mmCIF file of C-alpha atoms in Angstrom:
data_model
loop_
_atom_site.group_PDB
_atom_site.id
_atom_site.type_symbol
_atom_site.label_atom_id
_atom_site.label_comp_id
_atom_site.label_asym_id
_atom_site.label_seq_id
_atom_site.Cartn_x
_atom_site.Cartn_y
_atom_site.Cartn_z
ATOM 1 C CA MET A 1 -65.825 -2.826 20.334
ATOM 2 C CA THR A 2 -68.026 -6.186 19.703
ATOM 3 C CA ARG A 3 -70.211 -6.465 17.036
ATOM 4 C CA LYS A 4 -73.147 -6.555 19.630
ATOM 5 C CA THR A 5 -72.218 -3.218 20.836
ATOM 6 C CA LEU A 6 -72.085 -1.727 17.399
ATOM 7 C CA VAL A 7 -75.576 -2.982 16.500
ATOM 8 C CA GLY A 8 -76.983 -1.418 19.698
ATOM 9 C CA MET A 9 -75.516 1.777 19.026
ATOM 10 C CA ALA A 10 -76.944 1.919 15.650
ATOM 11 C CA LEU A 11 -80.330 0.907 16.831
ATOM 12 C CA ALA A 12 -80.375 3.824 19.341
ATOM 13 C CA VAL A 13 -79.127 6.534 16.727
ATOM 14 C CA LEU A 14 -82.246 5.395 14.340
ATOM 15 C CA THR A 15 -84.522 5.670 17.480
ATOM 16 C CA LEU A 16 -83.458 8.939 18.279
ATOM 17 C CA GLY A 17 -83.898 10.348 14.883
ATOM 18 C CA ALA A 18 -87.422 9.012 14.552
ATOM 19 C CA VAL A 19 -88.205 10.669 17.847
ATOM 20 C CA LEU A 20 -86.794 14.110 16.276
ATOM 21 C CA ALA A 21 -88.497 13.832 13.157
ATOM 22 C CA GLY A 22 -91.785 13.227 14.840
ATOM 23 C CA CYS A 23 -91.347 16.351 17.186
ATOM 24 C CA GLY A 24 -90.448 18.374 13.929
ATOM 25 C CA GLY A 25 -93.449 17.308 12.167
ATOM 26 C CA GLY A 26 -95.770 18.554 15.024
ATOM 27 C CA THR A 27 -93.733 22.194 15.486
ATOM 28 C CA THR A 28 -95.842 25.176 14.617
ATOM 29 C CA THR A 29 -93.769 27.702 12.650
ATOM 30 C CA GLY A 30 -93.958 31.303 13.521
ATOM 31 C CA HIS A 31 -95.734 32.187 10.308
ATOM 32 C CA ASP A 32 -98.584 29.657 11.581
ATOM 33 C CA MET A 33 -98.611 30.848 14.883
ATOM 34 C CA SER A 34 -98.994 34.679 13.485
ATOM 35 C CA SER A 35 -102.102 33.323 11.436
ATOM 36 C CA MET A 36 -103.382 31.580 14.592
ATOM 37 C CA SER A 37 -103.222 34.826 16.323
ATOM 38 C CA GLY A 38 -104.714 37.042 13.721
ATOM 39 C CA SER A 39 -107.520 34.675 13.287
ATOM 40 C CA ALA A 40 -108.202 35.110 17.035
ATOM 41 C CA THR A 41 -108.288 38.644 17.181
ATOM 42 C CA LYS A 42 -111.862 40.186 17.480
ATOM 43 C CA ALA A 43 -113.035 42.767 15.049
ATOM 44 C CA PRO A 44 -113.288 46.315 16.621
ATOM 45 C CA ALA A 45 -116.903 47.120 17.989
ATOM 46 C CA ALA A 46 -119.237 49.316 16.073
ATOM 47 C CA GLY A 47 -118.095 52.972 16.684
ATOM 48 C CA GLN A 48 -114.465 51.655 18.096
ATOM 49 C CA GLY A 49 -112.292 52.751 14.608
ATOM 50 C CA ASP A 50 -110.809 55.885 14.303
ATOM 51 C CA HIS A 51 -112.562 59.068 15.253
ATOM 52 C CA ASN A 52 -112.027 62.793 15.401
ATOM 53 C CA PRO A 53 -113.380 65.712 17.166
ATOM 54 C CA ALA A 54 -116.237 66.367 14.808
ATOM 55 C CA ASP A 55 -117.259 62.626 15.313
ATOM 56 C CA VAL A 56 -117.465 63.290 19.118
ATOM 57 C CA ALA A 57 -119.109 66.862 18.764
ATOM 58 C CA PHE A 58 -121.833 65.028 16.508
ATOM 59 C CA ALA A 59 -122.565 62.513 19.079
ATOM 60 C CA GLN A 60 -122.586 64.932 21.920
ATOM 61 C CA GLN A 61 -124.858 67.167 20.230
ATOM 62 C CA MET A 62 -127.355 64.925 18.404
ATOM 63 C CA ILE A 63 -128.030 62.898 21.661
ATOM 64 C CA PRO A 64 -129.970 65.736 23.444
ATOM 65 C CA HIS A 65 -131.150 67.121 20.005
ATOM 66 C CA HIS A 66 -132.868 63.671 19.573
ATOM 67 C CA GLN A 67 -133.858 63.725 22.879
ATOM 68 C CA GLN A 68 -136.128 66.714 22.528
ATOM 69 C CA ALA A 69 -137.411 65.339 19.405
ATOM 70 C CA LEU A 70 -138.729 62.401 21.709
ATOM 71 C CA ASP A 71 -140.179 64.744 24.178
ATOM 72 C CA MET A 72 -142.149 66.456 21.532
ATOM 73 C CA ALA A 73 -143.457 63.155 20.038
ATOM 74 C CA LYS A 74 -144.645 61.601 23.768
ATOM 75 C CA LEU A 75 -146.978 64.903 23.690
ATOM 76 C CA VAL A 76 -148.895 63.727 20.711
ATOM 77 C CA SER A 77 -151.002 60.937 21.839
ATOM 78 C CA SER A 78 -152.653 63.055 24.606
ATOM 79 C CA ARG A 79 -153.443 66.218 22.428
ATOM 80 C CA THR A 80 -154.575 65.058 19.185
ATOM 81 C CA THR A 81 -156.893 62.753 17.358
ATOM 82 C CA ASN A 82 -155.018 63.345 14.052
ATOM 83 C CA THR A 83 -153.882 59.750 13.237
ATOM 84 C CA LYS A 84 -151.292 60.816 10.751
ATOM 85 C CA VAL A 85 -149.781 62.933 13.331
ATOM 86 C CA VAL A 86 -149.906 60.073 15.670
ATOM 87 C CA ASP A 87 -148.386 57.751 13.031
ATOM 88 C CA LEU A 88 -145.759 59.982 12.661
ATOM 89 C CA ALA A 89 -144.578 60.565 16.396
ATOM 90 C CA GLY A 90 -144.341 56.946 16.825
ATOM 91 C CA ARG A 91 -142.060 56.676 13.988
ATOM 92 C CA ILE A 92 -139.755 59.593 15.529
ATOM 93 C CA GLU A 93 -139.766 57.599 18.632
ATOM 94 C CA LYS A 94 -138.915 54.560 17.091
ATOM 95 C CA ALA A 95 -136.095 55.782 14.812
ATOM 96 C CA GLN A 96 -134.383 58.027 17.326
ATOM 97 C CA ASP A 97 -134.617 56.437 20.692
ATOM 98 C CA PRO A 98 -131.983 53.719 19.256
ATOM 99 C CA GLU A 99 -129.958 56.181 17.716
ATOM 100 C CA ILE A 100 -129.573 57.806 21.031
ATOM 101 C CA GLN A 101 -128.470 54.419 22.541
ATOM 102 C CA GLN A 102 -125.857 53.933 19.512
ATOM 103 C CA MET A 103 -124.198 57.516 19.754
ATOM 104 C CA THR A 104 -124.341 57.021 23.797
ATOM 105 C CA GLY A 105 -122.195 53.814 23.323
ATOM 106 C CA TRP A 106 -119.776 55.407 20.851
ATOM 107 C CA LEU A 107 -119.080 58.228 23.280
ATOM 108 C CA SER A 108 -118.467 55.461 25.982
ATOM 109 C CA THR A 109 -115.996 53.778 23.625
ATOM 110 C CA TRP A 110 -114.110 56.955 22.901
ATOM 111 C CA GLY A 111 -114.079 58.064 26.629
ATOM 112 C CA ALA A 112 -116.246 61.261 25.961
ATOM 113 C CA ALA A 113 -118.641 62.653 28.005
ATOM 114 C CA ALA A 114 -122.398 62.011 26.860
ATOM 115 C CA ASN A 115 -123.652 65.499 27.854
ATOM 116 C CA GLY A 116 -123.101 67.569 24.563
ATOM 117 C CA MET A 117 -124.301 70.908 26.650
ATOM 118 C CA ASN A 118 -121.133 70.744 28.612
ATOM 119 C CA MET A 119 -119.207 71.483 25.324
ATOM 120 C CA PRO A 120 -117.484 74.778 24.735
ATOM 121 C CA GLY A 121 -120.378 77.116 22.656
ATOM 122 C CA MET A 122 -122.968 74.827 23.782
ATOM 123 C CA THR A 123 -124.589 77.395 26.403
ATOM 124 C CA SER A 124 -128.233 78.165 26.849
ATOM 125 C CA GLY A 125 -127.559 81.356 24.872
ATOM 126 C CA GLN A 126 -126.401 79.157 21.851
ATOM 127 C CA PRO A 127 -128.788 76.462 21.315
ATOM 128 C CA MET A 128 -128.128 73.587 18.820
ATOM 129 C CA PRO A 129 -129.784 74.205 15.410
ATOM 130 C CA GLY A 130 -133.531 73.610 15.426
ATOM 131 C CA MET A 131 -133.969 73.075 19.028
ATOM 132 C CA MET A 132 -136.885 74.563 20.654
ATOM 133 C CA ASN A 133 -136.823 77.060 23.689
ATOM 134 C CA TYR A 134 -138.567 76.639 27.304
ATOM 135 C CA THR A 135 -141.167 79.102 25.947
ATOM 136 C CA ASP A 136 -141.707 77.511 22.506
ATOM 137 C CA MET A 137 -142.416 73.934 24.546
ATOM 138 C CA THR A 138 -144.372 75.314 27.378
ATOM 139 C CA LYS A 139 -146.781 76.905 24.825
ATOM 140 C CA LEU A 140 -146.987 73.429 22.719
ATOM 141 C CA GLN A 141 -147.833 71.584 25.791
ATOM 142 C CA GLY A 142 -150.800 73.866 26.354
ATOM 143 C CA MET A 143 -152.254 73.288 22.849
ATOM 144 C CA LYS A 144 -154.765 70.643 21.875
ATOM 145 C CA GLY A 145 -156.551 69.575 18.410
ATOM 146 C CA ALA A 146 -155.694 71.008 15.219
ATOM 147 C CA GLU A 147 -153.904 73.972 16.779
ATOM 148 C CA PHE A 148 -151.478 71.651 18.497
ATOM 149 C CA ASP A 149 -151.037 69.667 15.211
ATOM 150 C CA ARG A 150 -150.078 72.937 13.215
ATOM 151 C CA MET A 151 -147.634 74.125 15.885
ATOM 152 C CA TRP A 152 -145.979 70.529 16.369
ATOM 153 C CA LEU A 153 -145.584 69.995 12.884
ATOM 154 C CA GLN A 154 -144.042 73.400 12.438
ATOM 155 C CA MET A 155 -141.639 73.038 15.258
ATOM 156 C CA MET A 156 -140.677 69.524 14.233
ATOM 157 C CA ILE A 157 -140.074 70.708 10.756
ATOM 158 C CA ARG A 158 -137.586 73.233 12.070
ATOM 159 C CA HIS A 159 -136.171 70.709 14.669
ATOM 160 C CA HIS A 160 -135.460 68.035 11.771
ATOM 161 C CA GLN A 161 -133.750 70.736 9.627
ATOM 162 C CA GLY A 162 -131.423 71.204 12.408
ATOM 163 C CA ALA A 163 -130.674 67.764 12.862
ATOM 164 C CA ILE A 164 -130.029 67.602 8.981
ATOM 165 C CA ASP A 165 -127.834 70.561 9.208
ATOM 166 C CA MET A 166 -125.784 69.153 12.108
ATOM 167 C CA ALA A 167 -125.603 65.523 9.981
ATOM 168 C CA LYS A 168 -124.157 67.287 6.931
ATOM 169 C CA THR A 169 -121.184 68.724 9.110
ATOM 170 C CA GLU A 170 -120.435 65.444 10.307
ATOM 171 C CA LEU A 171 -120.245 64.151 6.554
ATOM 172 C CA ALA A 172 -118.007 67.144 5.720
ATOM 173 C CA GLN A 173 -115.795 67.018 8.850
ATOM 174 C CA GLY A 174 -116.032 63.618 10.617
ATOM 175 C CA SER A 175 -113.710 60.686 10.110
ATOM 176 C CA ASN A 176 -115.513 57.652 11.848
ATOM 177 C CA THR A 177 -117.378 55.459 9.342
ATOM 178 C CA ASP A 178 -120.354 54.526 11.722
ATOM 179 C CA ALA A 179 -120.936 58.100 12.651
ATOM 180 C CA LYS A 180 -120.980 59.061 8.820
ATOM 181 C CA THR A 181 -123.108 56.111 8.147
ATOM 182 C CA LEU A 182 -125.730 57.426 10.683
ATOM 183 C CA ALA A 183 -125.319 61.102 9.528
ATOM 184 C CA GLN A 184 -126.281 59.973 6.228
ATOM 185 C CA LYS A 185 -129.429 58.063 7.532
ATOM 186 C CA ILE A 186 -130.496 61.047 9.358
ATOM 187 C CA ILE A 187 -130.481 63.206 6.455
ATOM 188 C CA ASP A 188 -132.206 60.675 4.229
ATOM 189 C CA GLY A 189 -134.824 59.931 7.015
ATOM 190 C CA GLN A 190 -135.442 63.206 8.361
ATOM 191 C CA GLN A 191 -135.790 64.781 4.719
ATOM 192 C CA ALA A 192 -138.709 62.664 3.916
ATOM 193 C CA GLU A 193 -140.444 63.316 7.237
ATOM 194 C CA ILE A 194 -140.071 67.128 6.520
ATOM 195 C CA THR A 195 -141.622 66.393 3.117
ATOM 196 C CA GLU A 196 -144.373 64.351 4.640
ATOM 197 C CA MET A 197 -144.871 67.136 7.563
ATOM 198 C CA ASN A 198 -145.206 69.850 4.853
ATOM 199 C CA GLY A 199 -147.893 67.846 3.063
ATOM 200 C CA LEU A 200 -149.819 67.585 6.473
ATOM 201 C CA LEU A 201 -149.529 71.312 6.809
ATOM 202 C CA GLY A 202 -150.851 71.796 3.389
ATOM 203 C CA GLN A 203 -153.998 69.424 4.345
ATOM 204 C CA ASP A 204 -155.187 72.275 7.302
#
């Protein structure tokens, strides 16, 4: 083998080594790939975490419960000139409508029906706590002025107390963090409104 041949082979080996070294420097390890994959994973949507039947029942029952409160609030502007009652009704609508949308979203995520009245035990003979019956709602719709204010406040106090009882059940039995956070918000907000409504009744 000539000297020229040996030199050529040596250069080829050196070149191959440089190429392999360059490839090795750009290789991503399994740990790096895992980190990249983890960082690209999206956080779960609100309400998407662990949940149990109590969380589902809370949302299914609270949606129609809130809806009745909205129906009652919508009666106010055409039946009274009491600005304090009108203001309270507006705040109830502003608070509870977004909560209905929030709970409806949870049920969709959980693959559960949104109509809580289809649940076992939720028949027309077993209304949810604080819910008004058809007779009471019809009577309220026929009133105006101070008489309307009085009955509306009395009914809404009872309605709010029912929502608080349902929210306390969620805190005791539920497991979903978002649902329990909403339950506590309902307790705090509606208890404050009960105090306000009792004060308005005392002014009659």
